[in-house]
CSV table of C-alpha atoms and ligand atoms in Angstrom, one decimal:
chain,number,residue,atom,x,y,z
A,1,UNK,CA,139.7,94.7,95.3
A,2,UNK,CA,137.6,97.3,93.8
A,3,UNK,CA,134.7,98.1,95.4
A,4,UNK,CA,130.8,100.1,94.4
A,5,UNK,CA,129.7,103.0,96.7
A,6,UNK,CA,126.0,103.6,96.9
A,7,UNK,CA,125.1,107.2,99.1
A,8,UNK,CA,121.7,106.4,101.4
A,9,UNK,CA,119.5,109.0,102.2
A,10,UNK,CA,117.5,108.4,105.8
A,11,UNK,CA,114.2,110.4,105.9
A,12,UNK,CA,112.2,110.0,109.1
A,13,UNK,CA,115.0,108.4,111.2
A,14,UNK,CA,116.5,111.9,110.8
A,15,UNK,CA,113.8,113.6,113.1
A,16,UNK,CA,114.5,111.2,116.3
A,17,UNK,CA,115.8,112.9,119.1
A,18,UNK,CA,117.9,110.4,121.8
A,19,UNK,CA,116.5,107.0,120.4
A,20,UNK,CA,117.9,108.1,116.8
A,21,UNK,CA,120.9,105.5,116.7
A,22,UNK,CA,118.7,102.9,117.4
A,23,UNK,CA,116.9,103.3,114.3
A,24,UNK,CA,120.1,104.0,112.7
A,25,UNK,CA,121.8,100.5,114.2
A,26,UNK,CA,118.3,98.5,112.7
A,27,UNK,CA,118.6,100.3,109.6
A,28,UNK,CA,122.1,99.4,108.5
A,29,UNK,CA,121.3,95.4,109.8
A,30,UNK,CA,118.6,95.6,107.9
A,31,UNK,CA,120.1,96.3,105.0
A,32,UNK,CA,123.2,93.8,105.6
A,33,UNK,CA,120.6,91.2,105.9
A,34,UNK,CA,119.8,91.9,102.3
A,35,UNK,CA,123.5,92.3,101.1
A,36,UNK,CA,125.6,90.4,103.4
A,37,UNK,CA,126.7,88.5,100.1
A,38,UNK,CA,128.8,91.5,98.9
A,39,UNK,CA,130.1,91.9,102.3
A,40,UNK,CA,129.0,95.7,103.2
A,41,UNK,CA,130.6,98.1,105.1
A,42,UNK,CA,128.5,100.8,106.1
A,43,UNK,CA,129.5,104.4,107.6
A,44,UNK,CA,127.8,107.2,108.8
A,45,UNK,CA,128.4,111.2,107.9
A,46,UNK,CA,126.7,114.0,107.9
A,47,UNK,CA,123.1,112.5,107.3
A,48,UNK,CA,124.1,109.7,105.1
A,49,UNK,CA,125.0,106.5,104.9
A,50,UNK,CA,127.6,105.6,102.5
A,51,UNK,CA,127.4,102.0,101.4
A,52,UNK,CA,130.5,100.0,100.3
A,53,UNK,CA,130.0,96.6,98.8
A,54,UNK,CA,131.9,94.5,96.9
A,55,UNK,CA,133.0,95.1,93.4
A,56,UNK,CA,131.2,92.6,91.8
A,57,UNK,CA,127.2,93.7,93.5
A,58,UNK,CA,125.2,93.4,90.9
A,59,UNK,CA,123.6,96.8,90.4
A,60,UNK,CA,120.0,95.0,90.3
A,61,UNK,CA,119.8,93.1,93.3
A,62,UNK,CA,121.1,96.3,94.9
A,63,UNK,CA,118.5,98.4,93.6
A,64,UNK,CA,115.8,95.3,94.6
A,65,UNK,CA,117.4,95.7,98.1
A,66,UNK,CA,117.7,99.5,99.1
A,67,UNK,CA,114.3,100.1,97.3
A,68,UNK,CA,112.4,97.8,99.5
A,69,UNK,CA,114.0,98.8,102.9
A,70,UNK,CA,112.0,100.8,105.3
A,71,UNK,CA,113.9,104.3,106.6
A,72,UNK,CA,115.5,105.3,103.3
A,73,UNK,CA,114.1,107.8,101.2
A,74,UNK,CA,116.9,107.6,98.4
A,75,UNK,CA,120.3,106.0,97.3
A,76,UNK,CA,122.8,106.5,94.5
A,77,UNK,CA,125.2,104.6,93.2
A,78,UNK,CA,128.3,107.2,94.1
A,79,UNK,CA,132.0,107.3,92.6
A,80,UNK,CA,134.7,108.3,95.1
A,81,UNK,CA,137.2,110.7,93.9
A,82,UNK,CA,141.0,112.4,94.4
A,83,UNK,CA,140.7,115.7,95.1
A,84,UNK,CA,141.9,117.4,91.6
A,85,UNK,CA,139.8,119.4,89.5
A,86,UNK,CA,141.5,117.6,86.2
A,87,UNK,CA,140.0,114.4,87.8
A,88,UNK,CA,137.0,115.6,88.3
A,89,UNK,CA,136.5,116.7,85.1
A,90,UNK,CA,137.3,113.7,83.3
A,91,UNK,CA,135.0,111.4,85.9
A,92,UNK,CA,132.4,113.4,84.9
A,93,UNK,CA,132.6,112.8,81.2
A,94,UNK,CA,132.7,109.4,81.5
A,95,UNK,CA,129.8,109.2,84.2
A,96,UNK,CA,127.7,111.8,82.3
A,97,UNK,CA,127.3,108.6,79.6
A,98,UNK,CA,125.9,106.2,81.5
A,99,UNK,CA,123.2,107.9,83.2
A,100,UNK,CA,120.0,109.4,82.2
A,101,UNK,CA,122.1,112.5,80.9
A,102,UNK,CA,122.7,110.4,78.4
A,103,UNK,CA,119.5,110.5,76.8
A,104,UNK,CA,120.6,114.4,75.9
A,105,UNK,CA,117.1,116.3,76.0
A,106,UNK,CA,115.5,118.1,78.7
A,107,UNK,CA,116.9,120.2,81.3
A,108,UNK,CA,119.5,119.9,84.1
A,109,UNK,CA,121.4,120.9,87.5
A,110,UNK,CA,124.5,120.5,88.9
A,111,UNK,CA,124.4,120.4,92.5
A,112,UNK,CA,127.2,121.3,94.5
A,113,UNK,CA,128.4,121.2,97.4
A,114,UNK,CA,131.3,122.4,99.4
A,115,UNK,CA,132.2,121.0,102.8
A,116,UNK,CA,136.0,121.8,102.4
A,117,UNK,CA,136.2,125.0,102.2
A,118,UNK,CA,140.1,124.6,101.4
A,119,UNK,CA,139.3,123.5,97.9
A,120,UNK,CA,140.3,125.5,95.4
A,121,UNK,CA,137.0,125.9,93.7
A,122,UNK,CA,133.0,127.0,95.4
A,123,UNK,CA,130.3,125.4,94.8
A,124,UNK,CA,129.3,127.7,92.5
A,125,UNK,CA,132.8,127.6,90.1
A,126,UNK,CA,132.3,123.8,90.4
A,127,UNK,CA,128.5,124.1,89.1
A,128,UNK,CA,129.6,126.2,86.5
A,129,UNK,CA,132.4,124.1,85.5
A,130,UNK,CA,130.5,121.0,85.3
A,131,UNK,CA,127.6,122.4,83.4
A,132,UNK,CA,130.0,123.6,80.9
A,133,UNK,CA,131.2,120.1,80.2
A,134,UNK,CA,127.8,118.9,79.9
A,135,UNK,CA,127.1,121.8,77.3
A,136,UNK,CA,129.6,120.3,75.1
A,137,UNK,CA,128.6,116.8,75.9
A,138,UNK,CA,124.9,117.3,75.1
A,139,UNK,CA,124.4,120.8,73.7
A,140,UNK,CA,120.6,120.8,73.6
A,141,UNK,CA,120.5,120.5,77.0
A,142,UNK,CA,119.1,123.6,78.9
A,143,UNK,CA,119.9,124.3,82.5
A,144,UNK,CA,116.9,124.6,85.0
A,145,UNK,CA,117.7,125.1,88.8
A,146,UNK,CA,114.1,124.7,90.3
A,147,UNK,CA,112.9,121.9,88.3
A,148,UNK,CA,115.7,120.0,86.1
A,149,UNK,CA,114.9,116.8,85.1
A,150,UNK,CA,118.6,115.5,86.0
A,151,UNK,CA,120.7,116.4,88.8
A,152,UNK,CA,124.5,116.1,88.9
A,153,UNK,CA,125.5,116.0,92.4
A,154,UNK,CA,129.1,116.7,93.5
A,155,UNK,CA,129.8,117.0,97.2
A,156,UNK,CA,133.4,117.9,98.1
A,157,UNK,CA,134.1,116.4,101.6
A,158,UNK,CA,137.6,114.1,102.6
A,159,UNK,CA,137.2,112.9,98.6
A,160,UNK,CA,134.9,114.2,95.7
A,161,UNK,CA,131.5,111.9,95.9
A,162,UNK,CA,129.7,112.5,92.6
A,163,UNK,CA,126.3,110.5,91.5
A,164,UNK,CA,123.7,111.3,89.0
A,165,UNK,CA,121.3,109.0,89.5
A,166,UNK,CA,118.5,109.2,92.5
A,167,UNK,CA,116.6,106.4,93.0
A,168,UNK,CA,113.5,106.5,95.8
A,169,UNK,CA,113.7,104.3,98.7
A,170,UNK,CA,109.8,103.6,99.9
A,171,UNK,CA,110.4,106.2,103.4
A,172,UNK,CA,109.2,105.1,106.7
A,173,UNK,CA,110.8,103.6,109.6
A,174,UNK,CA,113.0,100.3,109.7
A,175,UNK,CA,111.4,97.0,110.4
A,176,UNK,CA,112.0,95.5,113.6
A,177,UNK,CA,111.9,99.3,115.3
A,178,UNK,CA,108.1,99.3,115.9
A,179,UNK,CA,107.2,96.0,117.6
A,180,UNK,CA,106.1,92.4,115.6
A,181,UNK,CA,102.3,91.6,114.6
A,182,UNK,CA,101.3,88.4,113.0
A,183,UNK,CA,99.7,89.5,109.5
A,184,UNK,CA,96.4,87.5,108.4
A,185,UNK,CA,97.8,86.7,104.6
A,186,UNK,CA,94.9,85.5,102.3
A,187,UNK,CA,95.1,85.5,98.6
A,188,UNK,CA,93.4,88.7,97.6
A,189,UNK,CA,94.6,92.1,97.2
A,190,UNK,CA,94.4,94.1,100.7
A,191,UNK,CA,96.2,92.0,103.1
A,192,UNK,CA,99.9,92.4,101.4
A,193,UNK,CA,99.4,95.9,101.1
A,194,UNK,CA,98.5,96.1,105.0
A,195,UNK,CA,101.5,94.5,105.5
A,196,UNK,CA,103.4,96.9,103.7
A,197,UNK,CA,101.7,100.2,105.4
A,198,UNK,CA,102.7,98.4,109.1
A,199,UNK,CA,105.7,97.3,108.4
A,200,UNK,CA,106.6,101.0,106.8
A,201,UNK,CA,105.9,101.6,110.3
A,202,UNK,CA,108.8,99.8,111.4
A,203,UNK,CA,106.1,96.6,112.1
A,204,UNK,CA,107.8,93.0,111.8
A,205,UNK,CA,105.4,90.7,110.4
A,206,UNK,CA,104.8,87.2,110.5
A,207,UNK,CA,102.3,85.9,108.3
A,208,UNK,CA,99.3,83.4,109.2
A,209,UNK,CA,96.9,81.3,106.4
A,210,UNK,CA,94.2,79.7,106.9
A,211,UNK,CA,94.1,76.4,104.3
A,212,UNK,CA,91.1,74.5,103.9
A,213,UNK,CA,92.2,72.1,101.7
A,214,UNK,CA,90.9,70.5,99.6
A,215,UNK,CA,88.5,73.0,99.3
A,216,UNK,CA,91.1,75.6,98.8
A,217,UNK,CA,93.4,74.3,96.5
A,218,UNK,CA,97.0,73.6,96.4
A,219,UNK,CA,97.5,76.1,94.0
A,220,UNK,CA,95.8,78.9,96.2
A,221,UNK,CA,98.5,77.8,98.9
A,222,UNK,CA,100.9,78.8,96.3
A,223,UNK,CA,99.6,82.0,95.3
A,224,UNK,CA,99.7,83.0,99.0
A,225,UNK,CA,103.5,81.7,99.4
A,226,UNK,CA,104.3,83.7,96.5
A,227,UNK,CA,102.9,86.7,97.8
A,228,UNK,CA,105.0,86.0,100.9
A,229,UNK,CA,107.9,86.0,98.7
A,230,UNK,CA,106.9,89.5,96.9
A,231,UNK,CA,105.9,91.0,100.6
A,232,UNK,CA,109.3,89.7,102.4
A,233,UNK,CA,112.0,92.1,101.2
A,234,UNK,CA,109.8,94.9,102.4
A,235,UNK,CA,109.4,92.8,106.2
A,236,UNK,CA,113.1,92.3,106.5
A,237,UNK,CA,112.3,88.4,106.3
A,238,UNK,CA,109.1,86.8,107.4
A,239,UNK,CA,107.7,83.5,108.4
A,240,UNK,CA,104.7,81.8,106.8
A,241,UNK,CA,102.4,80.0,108.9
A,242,UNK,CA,99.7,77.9,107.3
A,243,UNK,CA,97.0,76.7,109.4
A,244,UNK,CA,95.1,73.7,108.2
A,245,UNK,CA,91.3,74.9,109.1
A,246,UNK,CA,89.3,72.3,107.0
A,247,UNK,CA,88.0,71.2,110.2
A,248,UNK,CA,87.0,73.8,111.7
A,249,UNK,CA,85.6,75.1,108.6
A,250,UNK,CA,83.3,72.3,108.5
A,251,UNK,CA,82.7,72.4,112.0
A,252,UNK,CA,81.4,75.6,111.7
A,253,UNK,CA,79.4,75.0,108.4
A,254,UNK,CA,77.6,72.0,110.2
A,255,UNK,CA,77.1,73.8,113.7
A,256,UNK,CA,76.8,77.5,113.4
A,257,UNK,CA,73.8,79.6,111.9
A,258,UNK,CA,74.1,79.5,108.1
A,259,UNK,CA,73.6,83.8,108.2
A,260,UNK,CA,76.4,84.0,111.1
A,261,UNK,CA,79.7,81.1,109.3
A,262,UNK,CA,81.3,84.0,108.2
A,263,UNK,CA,81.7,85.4,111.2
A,264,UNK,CA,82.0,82.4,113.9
A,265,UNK,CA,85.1,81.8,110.8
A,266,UNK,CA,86.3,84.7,111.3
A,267,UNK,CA,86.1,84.7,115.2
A,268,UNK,CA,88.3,81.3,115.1
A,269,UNK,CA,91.2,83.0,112.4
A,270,UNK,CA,91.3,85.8,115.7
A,271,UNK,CA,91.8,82.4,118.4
A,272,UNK,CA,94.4,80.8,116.1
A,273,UNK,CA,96.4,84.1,115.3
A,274,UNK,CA,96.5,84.8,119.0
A,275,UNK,CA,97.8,81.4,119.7
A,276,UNK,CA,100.1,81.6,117.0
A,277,UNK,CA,101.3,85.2,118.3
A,278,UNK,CA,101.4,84.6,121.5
A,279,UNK,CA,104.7,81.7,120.5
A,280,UNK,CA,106.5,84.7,118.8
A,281,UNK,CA,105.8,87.2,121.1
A,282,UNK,CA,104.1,89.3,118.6
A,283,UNK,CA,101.4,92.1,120.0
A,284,UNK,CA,99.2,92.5,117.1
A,285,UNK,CA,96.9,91.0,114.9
A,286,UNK,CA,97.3,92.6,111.3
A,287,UNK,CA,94.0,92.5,108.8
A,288,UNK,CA,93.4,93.9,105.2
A,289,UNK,CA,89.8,94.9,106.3
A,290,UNK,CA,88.4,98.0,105.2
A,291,UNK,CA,85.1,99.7,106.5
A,292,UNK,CA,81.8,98.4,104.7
A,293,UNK,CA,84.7,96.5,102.0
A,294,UNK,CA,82.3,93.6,102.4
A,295,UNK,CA,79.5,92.0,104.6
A,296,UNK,CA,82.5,90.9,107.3
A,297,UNK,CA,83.6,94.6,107.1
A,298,UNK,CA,80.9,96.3,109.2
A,299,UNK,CA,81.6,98.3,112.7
A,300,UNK,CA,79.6,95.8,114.2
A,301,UNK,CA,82.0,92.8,112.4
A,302,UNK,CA,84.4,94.3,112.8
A,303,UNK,CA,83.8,95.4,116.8
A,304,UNK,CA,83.2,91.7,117.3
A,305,UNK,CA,86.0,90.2,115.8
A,306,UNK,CA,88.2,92.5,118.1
A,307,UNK,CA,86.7,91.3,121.5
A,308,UNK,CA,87.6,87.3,120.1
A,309,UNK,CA,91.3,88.4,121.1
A,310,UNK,CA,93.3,91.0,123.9
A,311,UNK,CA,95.7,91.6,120.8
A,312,UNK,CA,95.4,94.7,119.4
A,313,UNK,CA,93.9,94.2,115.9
A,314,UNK,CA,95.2,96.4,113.4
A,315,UNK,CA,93.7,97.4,110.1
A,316,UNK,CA,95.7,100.1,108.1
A,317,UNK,CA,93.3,100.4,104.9
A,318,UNK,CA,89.9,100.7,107.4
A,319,UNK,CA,89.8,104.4,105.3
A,320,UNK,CA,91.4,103.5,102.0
A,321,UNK,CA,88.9,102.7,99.0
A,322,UNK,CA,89.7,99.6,96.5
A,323,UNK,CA,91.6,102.5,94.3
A,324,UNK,CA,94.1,103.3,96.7
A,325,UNK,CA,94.9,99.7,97.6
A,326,UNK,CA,95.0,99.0,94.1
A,327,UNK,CA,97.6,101.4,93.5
A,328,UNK,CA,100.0,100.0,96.0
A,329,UNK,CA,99.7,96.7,95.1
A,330,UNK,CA,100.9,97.6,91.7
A,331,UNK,CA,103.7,99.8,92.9
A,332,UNK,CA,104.9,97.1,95.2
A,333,UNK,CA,104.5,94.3,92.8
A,334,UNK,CA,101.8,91.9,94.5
A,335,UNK,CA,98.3,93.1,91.9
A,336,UNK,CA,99.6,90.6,89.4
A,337,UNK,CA,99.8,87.6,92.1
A,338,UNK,CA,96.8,88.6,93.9
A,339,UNK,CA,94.1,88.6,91.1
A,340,UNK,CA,95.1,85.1,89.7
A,341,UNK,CA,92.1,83.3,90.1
A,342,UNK,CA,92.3,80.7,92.6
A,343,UNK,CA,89.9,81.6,94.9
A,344,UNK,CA,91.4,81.6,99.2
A,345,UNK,CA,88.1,80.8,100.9
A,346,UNK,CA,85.6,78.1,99.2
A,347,UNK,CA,81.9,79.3,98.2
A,348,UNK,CA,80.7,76.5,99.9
A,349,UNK,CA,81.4,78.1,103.4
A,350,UNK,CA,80.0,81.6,102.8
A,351,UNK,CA,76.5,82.0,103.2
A,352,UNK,CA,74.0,83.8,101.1
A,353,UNK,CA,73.1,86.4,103.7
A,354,UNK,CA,75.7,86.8,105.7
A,355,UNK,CA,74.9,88.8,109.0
A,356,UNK,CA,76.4,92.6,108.4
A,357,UNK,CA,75.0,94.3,112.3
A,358,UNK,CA,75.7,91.6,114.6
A,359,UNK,CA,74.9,92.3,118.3
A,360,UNK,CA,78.2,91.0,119.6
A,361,UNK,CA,77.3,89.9,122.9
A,362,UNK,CA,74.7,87.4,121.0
A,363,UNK,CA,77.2,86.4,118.2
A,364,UNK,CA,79.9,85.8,120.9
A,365,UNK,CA,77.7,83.6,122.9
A,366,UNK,CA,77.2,81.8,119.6
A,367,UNK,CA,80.6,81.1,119.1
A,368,UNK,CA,81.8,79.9,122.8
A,369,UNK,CA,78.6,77.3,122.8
A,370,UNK,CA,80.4,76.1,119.3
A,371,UNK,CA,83.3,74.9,121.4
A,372,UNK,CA,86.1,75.0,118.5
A,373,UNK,CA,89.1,74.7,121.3
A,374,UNK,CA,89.6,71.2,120.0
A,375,UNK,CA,89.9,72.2,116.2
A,376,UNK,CA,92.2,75.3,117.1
A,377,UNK,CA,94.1,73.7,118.8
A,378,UNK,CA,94.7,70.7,116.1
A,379,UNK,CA,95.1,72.9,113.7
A,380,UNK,CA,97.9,74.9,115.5
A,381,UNK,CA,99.7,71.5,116.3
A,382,UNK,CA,99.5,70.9,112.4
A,383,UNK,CA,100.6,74.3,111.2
A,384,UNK,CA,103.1,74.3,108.8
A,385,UNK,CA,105.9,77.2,108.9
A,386,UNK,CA,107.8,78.4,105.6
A,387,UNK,CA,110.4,80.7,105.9
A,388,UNK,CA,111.3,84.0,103.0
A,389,UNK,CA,113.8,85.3,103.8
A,390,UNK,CA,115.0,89.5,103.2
A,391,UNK,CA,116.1,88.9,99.5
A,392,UNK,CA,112.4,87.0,99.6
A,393,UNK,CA,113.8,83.6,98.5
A,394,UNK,CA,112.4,80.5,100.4
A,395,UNK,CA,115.4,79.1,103.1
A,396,UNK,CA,114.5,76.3,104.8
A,397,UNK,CA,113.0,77.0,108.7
A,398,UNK,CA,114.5,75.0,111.5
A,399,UNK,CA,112.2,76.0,114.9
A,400,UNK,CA,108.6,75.9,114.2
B,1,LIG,P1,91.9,90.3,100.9
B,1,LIG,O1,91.9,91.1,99.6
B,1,LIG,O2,93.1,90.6,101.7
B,1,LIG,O3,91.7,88.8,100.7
B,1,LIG,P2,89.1,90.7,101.2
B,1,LIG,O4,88.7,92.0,100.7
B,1,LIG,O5,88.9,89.5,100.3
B,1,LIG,O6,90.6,90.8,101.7
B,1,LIG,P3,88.0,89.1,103.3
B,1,LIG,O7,88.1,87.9,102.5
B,1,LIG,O8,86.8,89.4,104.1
B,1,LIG,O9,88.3,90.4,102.5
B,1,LIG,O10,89.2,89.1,104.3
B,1,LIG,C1,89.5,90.2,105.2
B,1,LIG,C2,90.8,89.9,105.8
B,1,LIG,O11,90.8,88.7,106.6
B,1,LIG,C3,91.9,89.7,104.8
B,1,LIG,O12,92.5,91.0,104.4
B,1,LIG,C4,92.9,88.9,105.6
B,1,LIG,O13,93.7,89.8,106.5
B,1,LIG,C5,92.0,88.0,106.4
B,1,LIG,N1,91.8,86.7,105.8
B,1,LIG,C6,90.7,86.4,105.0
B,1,LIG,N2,90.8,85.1,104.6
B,1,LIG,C7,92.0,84.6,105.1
B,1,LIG,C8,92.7,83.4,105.1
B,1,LIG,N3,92.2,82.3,104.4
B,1,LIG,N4,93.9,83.3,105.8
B,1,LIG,C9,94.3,84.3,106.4
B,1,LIG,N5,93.8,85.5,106.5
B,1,LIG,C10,92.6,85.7,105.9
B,2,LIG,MG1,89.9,87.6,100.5
């Protein structure tokens, strides 16, 4: 059966010393999670992965899959060749077609490379060979060796591997290489894109959702499970745990001081989470706060929310202004999901002058005499757990 080659580029991984076949061993599970339907087969030379699926991989999902994996920096769909000039030649005619050479204009390279030296040709007779065939293919294209905008690669090894295209995997480190955190998921922009910087870290994430229905509606619960969906392929999987806080929400409108709900709220998402992370055996709490973003976003907020749990409680966009997170959620495709309108936490429980400098010791002291135990742990019992799965399709979840 024929089969499609793809060439993987690792970035990062590269740079580890003894631990580096670890990362290498998560990375290629990782990304037969994703493709297991085209059966890969995966090998390892000379800094790159060379990716064999089945024949009929549909060039797409593909794409979808390497471009969302954490630990590669680039892939190419590659053609595997006989060793014979005259073969070479006419691969690259028909190759040169179907790629952005195609669109004739601009300027190009032919990179290549000679590992056997018992070839006939060097690299540079095989460069100049090649470009002369794209000459006559596309005459108004110009060569330019420092900044073409397409690249022919040939690299002469056991066969000929040639590719043209280069398409950017999203760097960092593989998921499941760096620990597991339990992500706080609301509707809005920030929190999938502090998902994304962590688990570019090699993070695995779970995510958590506080639902007050009916206050929050059903249809905010589906924004936030389709953002699950959009953030999963880059998580390697993830599990969606939505934590039924009307309760406790009330509770807390009823009982706390009207200037300090936010906060006693946001004291009992830290309880829960820990709860919740401490059944997956996750070390890390995982927010989209950002310094002074809003009222909740203070030092002093902030401070205090991290002495609710022993977790470590991460925030990768603390420094990062509304532009910057902006500009990932649009490259990683959550923007459009995130500014639909349902709104993830009612007006009704945020106060009209919310504390910003609370003195934690007092505020903490606040929330213990509220005694919420009895609503966390209620709403833990009732959590429901969705499951996305690498691909970020919904499967159905069997343990809770
Ligand atoms: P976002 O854009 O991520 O919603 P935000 O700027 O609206 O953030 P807040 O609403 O104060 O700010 O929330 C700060 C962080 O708290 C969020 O990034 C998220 O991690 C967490 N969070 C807020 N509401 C919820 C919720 N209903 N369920 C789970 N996590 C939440
Ligand atoms: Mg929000």
């Amino acid at each position: 059966m024929d089969e499609k080659l793809y060439l993987i580029k690792e970035g990062e991984i590269s740079l580890k010393g003894g631990n580096r076949p670890l990362f290498e061993k998560r990375l290629r599970g990782n990304i037969k999670d994703k493709l297991g339907a085209f059966h890969p087969r995966i090998e390892k030379q000379k800094g790159r992965f060379y990716l064999r699926l089945d024949g009929d991989a549909d060039d797409m999902i593909v794409g979808k899959a390497l471009s969302t994996t954490f630990g590669i920096t680039g892939f190419a769909r590659a053609y595997e060749l006989e060793k014979d000039p005259e073969v070479l030649d006419e691969r690259v005619a028909r190759l040169l077609p179907c790629s952005s050479f195609a669109e004739g204009g601009g300027t190009f390279k032919v990179d290549a490379r000679r590992e056997d030296k018992s070839f006939g040709m060097s690299s540079y007779e095989i460069s100049c060979r090649l470009a002369g065939i794209v000459h006559e293919m596309y005459p108004e294209m110009t060569v330019d060796l420092k900044n073409p905008d397409h690249v022919l690669h040939v690299e002469v090894r056991k066969k000929i591997f040639i590719y043209t295209s280069d398409n950017k995997g999203p760097g960092g480190l593989p998921v499941q290489s760096a620990g597991r955190g339990m992500l706080l998921l609301s509707g809005g922009i920030d929190s999938p894109v502090a998902a994304f910087h962590m688990a570019k870290r090699g993070m695995k994430l779970d995510c958590i959702y506080f639902h007050a229905y009916p206050y929050t509606s059903e249809l905010a619960l589906e924004k936030v499970k389709k953002l699950a969906s959009l953030i999963a392929p880059y998580l390697g999987g993830t599990r969606l745990y939505v934590v039924p806080f009307t309760d406790g929400q009330l509770k807390i409108r009823k009982e706390a001081f009207e200037d300090e709900t936010t906060l006693m709220f946001r004291a009992a998402m830290m309880r829960t989470a820990e709860e919740i992370a401490r059944k997956r055996n996750a070390g890390a709490i995982v927010t989209g706060e950002a310094l002074s973003q809003v009222a909740s976003q203070t030092l002093e907020a902030m401070s205090f929310t991290d002495s609710m749990t022993d977790l470590l409680v991460l925030r990768p966009l603390v420094g990062m202004d509304k532009e910057e997170i902006i500009d990932t959620a649009k490259r990683i495709g959550t923007y459009e999901t995130s500014i639909l309108p349902y709104e993830d936490c009612c007006v009704i429980f945020s106060p009209k002058h919310p504390v910003t400098h609370p003195v934690k010791d007092v505020s903490r002291r606040h929330y213990e005499s509220l005694g919420m135990e009895d609503e966390i742990k209620k709403a833990v019992e009732n959590t429901t757990v969705f499951y996305f799965n690498p691909m970020g399709e919904e499967e159905a979840i069997n343990t809770p």
